[in-house]
Amino acid sequence: MAKRTAIVTGSARGIGEAIARRLAAENYAVCINDVAASRPEVDKLVAELNDTHGPGTAIGFVADVSQSIEVQALIQESVRRLGPLTVMIANAGIAQVKPILEITEEEVVKIFNVNFLGVWHCYTNAAKQMIAQGPAPPGSTGYKIIGAASILALKPFPLLPHYSVSKWAVRGLTQVFAMEMAKHKISVNCYAPGIVGTDMMDKIDRKLAEMEGKQPGEVAARLSLEMTAMGRVSVPQDVSKVVGGFLCGPDSDFVTGQTIVVDGGIVFT
C-alpha cells in the first residue's frame, strides 16, 4: 500500500520540524514547507529525512501560507510528487509581544494573515483536494486536517493580545470545519501547545525579559515553574507525539472538532 502523505507547514524548525520527523518515522511521505527565508533549513531537513528513512520520504516546497495561490501550489506539488494528500497540518504561525494599546492595525493584520488566514487557506484547499480524490483508500485511517492553535485559544495572555485572538479564531474555525467536513469523512482537529522551547518562544522570552528588566531565559523559566504543573518548559517532541502519533493516526478516527491541549498542565479543560 502506498505511503500516507502529509504536508506540514512551518516545518523548517520548532514544532513543525518535530511533527515532520515523527511522521517520517511513522512511515509517512512528508512535504516540508516554510517561507523562502527558511529554504536552507527546509533543504537540510528534507535531505536528512531521505537519508534516514529512504528516498522519497520527504520533499520541500517554499510557500507563504497567507497567500491562497501559494497554498494551492504547495498542495499540487505535494500530490504530484508524493501521491494523494491524506493529512494536512497547518502549523505555520508567528507571534508578537506588545501592550494592547500600542499595537497597530498593520500588526494585527500581519498576525491574522499568517495565524488565521494561513490556516483557513490550508483547511479549505486541502479539503477540496481530499474531496476531489474521492474516499480514502481501504486500510487508510481516513483524511485528516489539523491546525495549530495554542493554550491562548482557551486562556489569553497579556502582551500577546492579537496572537491570542488569532488562535481563538483557529479554534472556532476548526469546530465549524469539522461540522461541514464530517459528511466527507474528513476529521478536523487542532492542537494547543503551551510554553514550548522553540525559536518563537525564545523571541517572546527576550521581549518579555527586556520589558521586565530581566535576563533572557529568566522569564520562560519562571513562567514554566509558576504556571506548568509538570514544572518544565515543553519541548517540540511533546507536541509531535500527540499530533504525529495520535491525531494523524487511526486512534483519532472518531475525534473531530476538538482542541487537544499539550501544555504540561497550564490550562485544564
PDB file of C-alpha atoms in Angstrom:
ATOM      1  CA  MET A   1       0.000   0.000   0.000  1.00  0.00           C
ATOM      2  CA  ALA A   2       1.294   3.466  -0.866  1.00  0.00           C
ATOM      3  CA  LYS A   3       2.514   5.596   1.992  1.00  0.00           C
ATOM      4  CA  ARG A   4       0.130   8.043   3.563  1.00  0.00           C
ATOM      5  CA  THR A   5       1.197  11.568   2.729  1.00  0.00           C
ATOM      6  CA  ALA A   6       1.269  14.701   4.841  1.00  0.00           C
ATOM      7  CA  ILE A   7       2.001  18.375   4.363  1.00  0.00           C
ATOM      8  CA  VAL A   8       3.374  20.210   7.409  1.00  0.00           C
ATOM      9  CA  THR A   9       3.517  23.982   7.059  1.00  0.00           C
ATOM     10  CA  GLY A  10       6.091  25.975   9.000  1.00  0.00           C
ATOM     11  CA  SER A  11       8.166  22.825   9.421  1.00  0.00           C
ATOM     12  CA  ALA A  12      11.717  24.074   8.922  1.00  0.00           C
ATOM     13  CA  ARG A  13      12.174  24.238  12.694  1.00  0.00           C
ATOM     14  CA  GLY A  14      10.424  24.000  16.052  1.00  0.00           C
ATOM     15  CA  ILE A  15       7.148  22.140  16.498  1.00  0.00           C
ATOM     16  CA  GLY A  16       6.637  21.736  12.751  1.00  0.00           C
ATOM     17  CA  GLU A  17      10.033  20.111  12.333  1.00  0.00           C
ATOM     18  CA  ALA A  18       9.343  17.733  15.226  1.00  0.00           C
ATOM     19  CA  ILE A  19       5.984  16.762  13.702  1.00  0.00           C
ATOM     20  CA  ALA A  20       7.597  16.129  10.304  1.00  0.00           C
ATOM     21  CA  ARG A  21      10.268  13.955  11.908  1.00  0.00           C
ATOM     22  CA  ARG A  22       7.644  11.954  13.783  1.00  0.00           C
ATOM     23  CA  LEU A  23       5.578  11.415  10.642  1.00  0.00           C
ATOM     24  CA  ALA A  24       8.621  10.263   8.658  1.00  0.00           C
ATOM     25  CA  ALA A  25       9.394   7.782  11.426  1.00  0.00           C
ATOM     26  CA  GLU A  26       5.755   6.613  11.209  1.00  0.00           C
ATOM     27  CA  ASN A  27       6.280   5.799   7.502  1.00  0.00           C
ATOM     28  CA  TYR A  28       4.590   8.889   6.048  1.00  0.00           C
ATOM     29  CA  ALA A  29       5.811  10.688   2.960  1.00  0.00           C
ATOM     30  CA  VAL A  30       6.122  14.293   4.105  1.00  0.00           C
ATOM     31  CA  CYS A  31       6.165  17.641   2.327  1.00  0.00           C
ATOM     32  CA  ILE A  32       8.248  20.121   4.325  1.00  0.00           C
ATOM     33  CA  ASN A  33       7.049  23.699   3.902  1.00  0.00           C
ATOM     34  CA  ASP A  34       8.244  27.075   5.091  1.00  0.00           C
ATOM     35  CA  VAL A  35       8.853  30.598   3.805  1.00  0.00           C
ATOM     36  CA  ALA A  36      11.629  31.473   1.357  1.00  0.00           C
ATOM     37  CA  ALA A  37      13.951  32.762   4.098  1.00  0.00           C
ATOM     38  CA  SER A  38      13.970  29.263   5.608  1.00  0.00           C
ATOM     39  CA  ARG A  39      14.855  27.393   2.408  1.00  0.00           C
ATOM     40  CA  PRO A  40      18.292  26.241   3.728  1.00  0.00           C
ATOM     41  CA  GLU A  41      16.634  24.662   6.770  1.00  0.00           C
ATOM     42  CA  VAL A  42      13.939  23.083   4.563  1.00  0.00           C
ATOM     43  CA  ASP A  43      16.527  21.562   2.238  1.00  0.00           C
ATOM     44  CA  LYS A  44      18.613  20.296   5.161  1.00  0.00           C
ATOM     45  CA  LEU A  45      15.644  18.579   6.820  1.00  0.00           C
ATOM     46  CA  VAL A  46      14.493  17.017   3.540  1.00  0.00           C
ATOM     47  CA  ALA A  47      17.979  15.587   2.921  1.00  0.00           C
ATOM     48  CA  GLU A  48      18.202  14.222   6.460  1.00  0.00           C
ATOM     49  CA  LEU A  49      14.788  12.541   6.350  1.00  0.00           C
ATOM     50  CA  ASN A  50      15.531  10.938   2.981  1.00  0.00           C
ATOM     51  CA  ASP A  51      18.899   9.695   4.242  1.00  0.00           C
ATOM     52  CA  THR A  52      17.370   8.277   7.420  1.00  0.00           C
ATOM     53  CA  HIS A  53      14.093   6.829   6.139  1.00  0.00           C
ATOM     54  CA  GLY A  54      14.790   6.232   2.463  1.00  0.00           C
ATOM     55  CA  PRO A  55      14.485   8.184  -0.815  1.00  0.00           C
ATOM     56  CA  GLY A  56      11.083   9.693  -1.416  1.00  0.00           C
ATOM     57  CA  THR A  57      10.305  10.131   2.271  1.00  0.00           C
ATOM     58  CA  ALA A  58      10.402  13.926   2.094  1.00  0.00           C
ATOM     59  CA  ILE A  59      10.237  16.792  -0.350  1.00  0.00           C
ATOM     60  CA  GLY A  60      10.476  20.517   0.268  1.00  0.00           C
ATOM     61  CA  PHE A  61       8.362  23.372  -1.018  1.00  0.00           C
ATOM     62  CA  VAL A  62       8.643  27.068  -0.224  1.00  0.00           C
ATOM     63  CA  ALA A  63       5.290  28.864   0.099  1.00  0.00           C
ATOM     64  CA  ASP A  64       3.691  31.657   2.100  1.00  0.00           C
ATOM     65  CA  VAL A  65       0.535  30.256   3.697  1.00  0.00           C
ATOM     66  CA  SER A  66      -1.037  33.714   3.892  1.00  0.00           C
ATOM     67  CA  GLN A  67      -1.413  33.523   0.088  1.00  0.00           C
ATOM     68  CA  SER A  68      -4.078  31.080  -1.119  1.00  0.00           C
ATOM     69  CA  ILE A  69      -2.471  30.681  -4.545  1.00  0.00           C
ATOM     70  CA  GLU A  70       0.789  29.598  -2.916  1.00  0.00           C
ATOM     71  CA  VAL A  71      -1.005  27.063  -0.714  1.00  0.00           C
ATOM     72  CA  GLN A  72      -2.697  25.680  -3.823  1.00  0.00           C
ATOM     73  CA  ALA A  73       0.701  25.314  -5.493  1.00  0.00           C
ATOM     74  CA  LEU A  74       2.057  23.619  -2.365  1.00  0.00           C
ATOM     75  CA  ILE A  75      -0.712  21.035  -2.406  1.00  0.00           C
ATOM     76  CA  GLN A  76      -0.438  20.446  -6.147  1.00  0.00           C
ATOM     77  CA  GLU A  77       3.315  19.829  -5.924  1.00  0.00           C
ATOM     78  CA  SER A  78       2.922  17.507  -2.952  1.00  0.00           C
ATOM     79  CA  VAL A  79       0.258  15.461  -4.754  1.00  0.00           C
ATOM     80  CA  ARG A  80       2.299  15.364  -7.966  1.00  0.00           C
ATOM     81  CA  ARG A  81       5.420  14.077  -6.239  1.00  0.00           C
ATOM     82  CA  LEU A  82       4.111  12.108  -3.255  1.00  0.00           C
ATOM     83  CA  GLY A  83       0.618  10.985  -4.240  1.00  0.00           C
ATOM     84  CA  PRO A  84      -2.898  11.715  -2.901  1.00  0.00           C
ATOM     85  CA  LEU A  85      -2.986  14.007   0.108  1.00  0.00           C
ATOM     86  CA  THR A  86      -4.156  12.293   3.285  1.00  0.00           C
ATOM     87  CA  VAL A  87      -3.032  14.667   6.060  1.00  0.00           C
ATOM     88  CA  MET A  88      -2.750  18.461   6.117  1.00  0.00           C
ATOM     89  CA  ILE A  89      -1.121  20.053   9.171  1.00  0.00           C
ATOM     90  CA  ALA A  90      -1.453  23.846   9.228  1.00  0.00           C
ATOM     91  CA  ASN A  91       1.324  24.537  11.699  1.00  0.00           C
ATOM     92  CA  ALA A  92       2.830  27.829  10.481  1.00  0.00           C
ATOM     93  CA  GLY A  93       2.450  30.784  12.831  1.00  0.00           C
ATOM     94  CA  ILE A  94       4.046  33.993  14.093  1.00  0.00           C
ATOM     95  CA  ALA A  95       3.864  35.938  17.368  1.00  0.00           C
ATOM     96  CA  GLN A  96       4.482  39.439  18.690  1.00  0.00           C
ATOM     97  CA  VAL A  97       4.789  40.718  22.269  1.00  0.00           C
ATOM     98  CA  LYS A  98       3.287  44.189  22.718  1.00  0.00           C
ATOM     99  CA  PRO A  99       0.850  46.032  25.010  1.00  0.00           C
ATOM    100  CA  ILE A 100      -2.626  46.060  23.504  1.00  0.00           C
ATOM    101  CA  LEU A 101      -2.902  49.861  23.232  1.00  0.00           C
ATOM    102  CA  GLU A 102       0.388  50.074  21.304  1.00  0.00           C
ATOM    103  CA  ILE A 103      -0.492  47.513  18.622  1.00  0.00           C
ATOM    104  CA  THR A 104      -1.134  48.959  15.179  1.00  0.00           C
ATOM    105  CA  GLU A 105      -3.749  47.838  12.694  1.00  0.00           C
ATOM    106  CA  GLU A 106      -0.943  46.676  10.372  1.00  0.00           C
ATOM    107  CA  GLU A 107       0.454  44.442  13.118  1.00  0.00           C
ATOM    108  CA  VAL A 108      -2.961  42.885  13.762  1.00  0.00           C
ATOM    109  CA  VAL A 109      -3.400  42.212  10.047  1.00  0.00           C
ATOM    110  CA  LYS A 110       0.065  40.633   9.828  1.00  0.00           C
ATOM    111  CA  ILE A 111      -0.653  38.247  12.706  1.00  0.00           C
ATOM    112  CA  PHE A 112      -4.075  37.278  11.337  1.00  0.00           C
ATOM    113  CA  ASN A 113      -2.791  36.831   7.778  1.00  0.00           C
ATOM    114  CA  VAL A 114      -0.469  34.040   8.934  1.00  0.00           C
ATOM    115  CA  ASN A 115      -2.082  32.582  12.048  1.00  0.00           C
ATOM    116  CA  PHE A 116      -5.715  32.572  10.925  1.00  0.00           C
ATOM    117  CA  LEU A 117      -5.916  33.196   7.193  1.00  0.00           C
ATOM    118  CA  GLY A 118      -2.970  30.829   6.655  1.00  0.00           C
ATOM    119  CA  VAL A 119      -4.868  28.085   8.463  1.00  0.00           C
ATOM    120  CA  TRP A 120      -8.030  28.960   6.502  1.00  0.00           C
ATOM    121  CA  HIS A 121      -6.148  28.574   3.208  1.00  0.00           C
ATOM    122  CA  CYS A 122      -4.678  25.239   4.295  1.00  0.00           C
ATOM    123  CA  TYR A 123      -8.009  23.882   5.548  1.00  0.00           C
ATOM    124  CA  THR A 124     -10.066  24.918   2.521  1.00  0.00           C
ATOM    125  CA  ASN A 125      -7.585  23.944  -0.177  1.00  0.00           C
ATOM    126  CA  ALA A 126      -6.715  20.634   1.489  1.00  0.00           C
ATOM    127  CA  ALA A 127     -10.400  19.771   1.921  1.00  0.00           C
ATOM    128  CA  LYS A 128     -11.121  20.496  -1.739  1.00  0.00           C
ATOM    129  CA  GLN A 129      -8.204  18.271  -2.767  1.00  0.00           C
ATOM    130  CA  MET A 130      -9.298  15.435  -0.488  1.00  0.00           C
ATOM    131  CA  ILE A 131     -12.905  15.581  -1.680  1.00  0.00           C
ATOM    132  CA  ALA A 132     -11.737  15.561  -5.313  1.00  0.00           C
ATOM    133  CA  GLN A 133      -9.643  12.458  -4.609  1.00  0.00           C
ATOM    134  CA  GLY A 134     -12.722  10.516  -3.531  1.00  0.00           C
ATOM    135  CA  PRO A 135     -12.989   8.255  -0.477  1.00  0.00           C
ATOM    136  CA  ALA A 136      -9.777   7.472   1.374  1.00  0.00           C
ATOM    137  CA  PRO A 137      -8.289   4.159   0.216  1.00  0.00           C
ATOM    138  CA  PRO A 138      -9.202   0.905   2.038  1.00  0.00           C
ATOM    139  CA  GLY A 139      -6.975   0.307   5.032  1.00  0.00           C
ATOM    140  CA  SER A 140      -6.403   4.036   5.413  1.00  0.00           C
ATOM    141  CA  THR A 141      -7.260   5.895   8.596  1.00  0.00           C
ATOM    142  CA  GLY A 142      -9.146   8.484   6.544  1.00  0.00           C
ATOM    143  CA  TYR A 143      -8.395  12.070   5.687  1.00  0.00           C
ATOM    144  CA  LYS A 144      -7.253  14.374   8.468  1.00  0.00           C
ATOM    145  CA  ILE A 145      -6.885  18.149   8.661  1.00  0.00           C
ATOM    146  CA  ILE A 146      -5.075  19.528  11.697  1.00  0.00           C
ATOM    147  CA  GLY A 147      -4.299  23.091  12.745  1.00  0.00           C
ATOM    148  CA  ALA A 148      -2.082  24.866  15.248  1.00  0.00           C
ATOM    149  CA  ALA A 149      -3.984  26.629  17.997  1.00  0.00           C
ATOM    150  CA  SER A 150      -2.456  27.416  21.408  1.00  0.00           C
ATOM    151  CA  ILE A 151      -3.390  27.395  25.066  1.00  0.00           C
ATOM    152  CA  LEU A 152      -4.013  31.091  24.392  1.00  0.00           C
ATOM    153  CA  ALA A 153      -7.037  29.910  22.402  1.00  0.00           C
ATOM    154  CA  LEU A 154      -8.537  28.910  25.762  1.00  0.00           C
ATOM    155  CA  LYS A 155      -6.861  31.387  28.143  1.00  0.00           C
ATOM    156  CA  PRO A 156      -5.392  34.552  26.593  1.00  0.00           C
ATOM    157  CA  PHE A 157      -2.196  36.082  27.981  1.00  0.00           C
ATOM    158  CA  PRO A 158      -1.473  39.799  28.427  1.00  0.00           C
ATOM    159  CA  LEU A 159       1.039  41.325  25.983  1.00  0.00           C
ATOM    160  CA  LEU A 160       0.015  38.729  23.377  1.00  0.00           C
ATOM    161  CA  PRO A 161      -3.491  40.018  22.597  1.00  0.00           C
ATOM    162  CA  HIS A 162      -3.636  39.775  18.802  1.00  0.00           C
ATOM    163  CA  TYR A 163      -1.788  36.440  18.874  1.00  0.00           C
ATOM    164  CA  SER A 164      -4.278  35.136  21.471  1.00  0.00           C
ATOM    165  CA  VAL A 165      -7.284  36.215  19.415  1.00  0.00           C
ATOM    166  CA  SER A 166      -5.851  34.718  16.216  1.00  0.00           C
ATOM    167  CA  LYS A 167      -5.584  31.356  17.982  1.00  0.00           C
ATOM    168  CA  TRP A 168      -9.151  31.646  19.316  1.00  0.00           C
ATOM    169  CA  ALA A 169     -10.162  32.088  15.689  1.00  0.00           C
ATOM    170  CA  VAL A 170      -8.320  28.899  14.683  1.00  0.00           C
ATOM    171  CA  ARG A 171     -10.155  27.001  17.398  1.00  0.00           C
ATOM    172  CA  GLY A 172     -13.507  28.280  16.157  1.00  0.00           C
ATOM    173  CA  LEU A 173     -12.676  27.595  12.527  1.00  0.00           C
ATOM    174  CA  THR A 174     -11.698  24.036  13.419  1.00  0.00           C
ATOM    175  CA  GLN A 175     -15.063  23.380  15.050  1.00  0.00           C
ATOM    176  CA  VAL A 176     -17.076  24.744  12.133  1.00  0.00           C
ATOM    177  CA  PHE A 177     -14.900  22.953   9.593  1.00  0.00           C
ATOM    178  CA  ALA A 178     -15.341  19.670  11.462  1.00  0.00           C
ATOM    179  CA  MET A 179     -19.125  20.043  11.231  1.00  0.00           C
ATOM    180  CA  GLU A 180     -19.118  20.565   7.474  1.00  0.00           C
ATOM    181  CA  MET A 181     -16.387  18.060   6.588  1.00  0.00           C
ATOM    182  CA  ALA A 182     -17.812  15.111   8.549  1.00  0.00           C
ATOM    183  CA  LYS A 183     -20.040  14.112   5.609  1.00  0.00           C
ATOM    184  CA  HIS A 184     -16.870  13.778   3.518  1.00  0.00           C
ATOM    185  CA  LYS A 185     -15.226  11.550   6.155  1.00  0.00           C
ATOM    186  CA  ILE A 186     -12.610  14.227   6.893  1.00  0.00           C
ATOM    187  CA  SER A 187     -11.783  14.785  10.555  1.00  0.00           C
ATOM    188  CA  VAL A 188     -10.645  18.274  11.596  1.00  0.00           C
ATOM    189  CA  ASN A 189      -8.876  18.981  14.885  1.00  0.00           C
ATOM    190  CA  CYS A 190      -6.281  21.348  16.310  1.00  0.00           C
ATOM    191  CA  TYR A 191      -3.571  21.156  18.960  1.00  0.00           C
ATOM    192  CA  ALA A 192      -2.856  23.706  21.664  1.00  0.00           C
ATOM    193  CA  PRO A 193       0.765  23.809  22.857  1.00  0.00           C
ATOM    194  CA  GLY A 194       1.815  25.673  25.975  1.00  0.00           C
ATOM    195  CA  ILE A 195       5.257  27.121  26.715  1.00  0.00           C
ATOM    196  CA  VAL A 196       7.440  25.296  24.190  1.00  0.00           C
ATOM    197  CA  GLY A 197      11.201  25.745  23.829  1.00  0.00           C
ATOM    198  CA  THR A 198      11.319  26.953  20.221  1.00  0.00           C
ATOM    199  CA  ASP A 199      12.739  29.933  18.320  1.00  0.00           C
ATOM    200  CA  MET A 200       9.336  31.627  18.657  1.00  0.00           C
ATOM    201  CA  MET A 201       9.358  31.185  22.434  1.00  0.00           C
ATOM    202  CA  ASP A 202      12.936  32.485  22.591  1.00  0.00           C
ATOM    203  CA  LYS A 203      11.817  35.674  20.826  1.00  0.00           C
ATOM    204  CA  ILE A 204       8.845  36.069  23.175  1.00  0.00           C
ATOM    205  CA  ASP A 205      11.117  35.450  26.163  1.00  0.00           C
ATOM    206  CA  ARG A 206      13.671  38.050  25.038  1.00  0.00           C
ATOM    207  CA  LYS A 207      10.961  40.670  24.574  1.00  0.00           C
ATOM    208  CA  LEU A 208       9.363  39.932  27.947  1.00  0.00           C
ATOM    209  CA  ALA A 209      12.784  39.987  29.599  1.00  0.00           C
ATOM    210  CA  GLU A 210      13.508  43.367  28.028  1.00  0.00           C
ATOM    211  CA  MET A 211      10.189  44.769  29.255  1.00  0.00           C
ATOM    212  CA  GLU A 212      10.712  43.387  32.790  1.00  0.00           C
ATOM    213  CA  GLY A 213      14.418  44.234  33.024  1.00  0.00           C
ATOM    214  CA  LYS A 214      15.357  40.552  33.267  1.00  0.00           C
ATOM    215  CA  GLN A 215      17.975  38.392  31.572  1.00  0.00           C
ATOM    216  CA  PRO A 216      16.939  36.257  28.548  1.00  0.00           C
ATOM    217  CA  GLY A 217      15.759  32.886  29.739  1.00  0.00           C
ATOM    218  CA  GLU A 218      14.621  34.064  33.153  1.00  0.00           C
ATOM    219  CA  VAL A 219      11.043  34.782  32.154  1.00  0.00           C
ATOM    220  CA  ALA A 220      10.441  31.475  30.371  1.00  0.00           C
ATOM    221  CA  ALA A 221      11.945  29.559  33.282  1.00  0.00           C
ATOM    222  CA  ARG A 222       9.817  31.468  35.813  1.00  0.00           C
ATOM    223  CA  LEU A 223       6.636  31.015  33.775  1.00  0.00           C
ATOM    224  CA  SER A 224       7.292  27.294  33.467  1.00  0.00           C
ATOM    225  CA  LEU A 225       7.801  26.851  37.204  1.00  0.00           C
ATOM    226  CA  GLU A 226       4.857  29.071  38.179  1.00  0.00           C
ATOM    227  CA  MET A 227       2.329  28.012  35.565  1.00  0.00           C
ATOM    228  CA  THR A 228       3.122  24.455  34.441  1.00  0.00           C
ATOM    229  CA  ALA A 229       2.090  21.586  36.707  1.00  0.00           C
ATOM    230  CA  MET A 230       4.878  19.429  35.264  1.00  0.00           C
ATOM    231  CA  GLY A 231       7.408  22.110  36.198  1.00  0.00           C
ATOM    232  CA  ARG A 232       9.343  22.364  32.953  1.00  0.00           C
ATOM    233  CA  VAL A 233       9.365  24.013  29.558  1.00  0.00           C
ATOM    234  CA  SER A 234       7.788  21.781  26.937  1.00  0.00           C
ATOM    235  CA  VAL A 235       9.897  20.518  24.040  1.00  0.00           C
ATOM    236  CA  PRO A 236       8.603  20.197  20.451  1.00  0.00           C
ATOM    237  CA  GLN A 237       8.566  16.408  20.751  1.00  0.00           C
ATOM    238  CA  ASP A 238       5.873  16.661  23.454  1.00  0.00           C
ATOM    239  CA  VAL A 239       3.583  18.129  20.804  1.00  0.00           C
ATOM    240  CA  SER A 240       4.716  15.901  17.929  1.00  0.00           C
ATOM    241  CA  LYS A 241       3.787  12.781  19.892  1.00  0.00           C
ATOM    242  CA  VAL A 242       0.190  13.975  20.126  1.00  0.00           C
ATOM    243  CA  VAL A 243      -0.029  15.280  16.560  1.00  0.00           C
ATOM    244  CA  GLY A 244       2.039  12.725  14.658  1.00  0.00           C
ATOM    245  CA  GLY A 245       1.303   9.815  16.948  1.00  0.00           C
ATOM    246  CA  PHE A 246      -2.379  10.386  17.770  1.00  0.00           C
ATOM    247  CA  LEU A 247      -4.185  12.988  15.658  1.00  0.00           C
ATOM    248  CA  CYS A 248      -2.712  11.700  12.384  1.00  0.00           C
ATOM    249  CA  GLY A 249      -3.242   8.051  13.255  1.00  0.00           C
ATOM    250  CA  PRO A 250      -6.142   5.584  13.494  1.00  0.00           C
ATOM    251  CA  ASP A 251      -6.686   6.080  17.223  1.00  0.00           C
ATOM    252  CA  SER A 252      -8.196   9.515  16.494  1.00  0.00           C
ATOM    253  CA  ASP A 253     -10.629   8.330  13.800  1.00  0.00           C
ATOM    254  CA  PHE A 254     -13.673   9.178  15.946  1.00  0.00           C
ATOM    255  CA  VAL A 255     -12.265  12.503  17.168  1.00  0.00           C
ATOM    256  CA  THR A 256     -13.198  15.692  15.324  1.00  0.00           C
ATOM    257  CA  GLY A 257     -13.749  19.364  16.116  1.00  0.00           C
ATOM    258  CA  GLN A 258     -11.501  19.135  19.167  1.00  0.00           C
ATOM    259  CA  THR A 259      -8.667  21.263  20.523  1.00  0.00           C
ATOM    260  CA  ILE A 260      -6.134  18.948  22.163  1.00  0.00           C
ATOM    261  CA  VAL A 261      -4.154  20.769  24.863  1.00  0.00           C
ATOM    262  CA  VAL A 262      -0.491  19.747  25.212  1.00  0.00           C
ATOM    263  CA  ASP A 263       0.909  22.091  27.863  1.00  0.00           C
ATOM    264  CA  GLY A 264       2.094  20.097  30.866  1.00  0.00           C
ATOM    265  CA  GLY A 265      -0.756  21.391  32.982  1.00  0.00           C
ATOM    266  CA  ILE A 266      -1.259  25.123  32.463  1.00  0.00           C
ATOM    267  CA  VAL A 267      -4.839  25.109  31.211  1.00  0.00           C
ATOM    268  CA  PHE A 268      -7.193  22.410  32.449  1.00  0.00           C
ATOM    269  CA  THR A 269     -10.294  21.543  30.400  1.00  0.00           C
TER     270      THR A 269
END
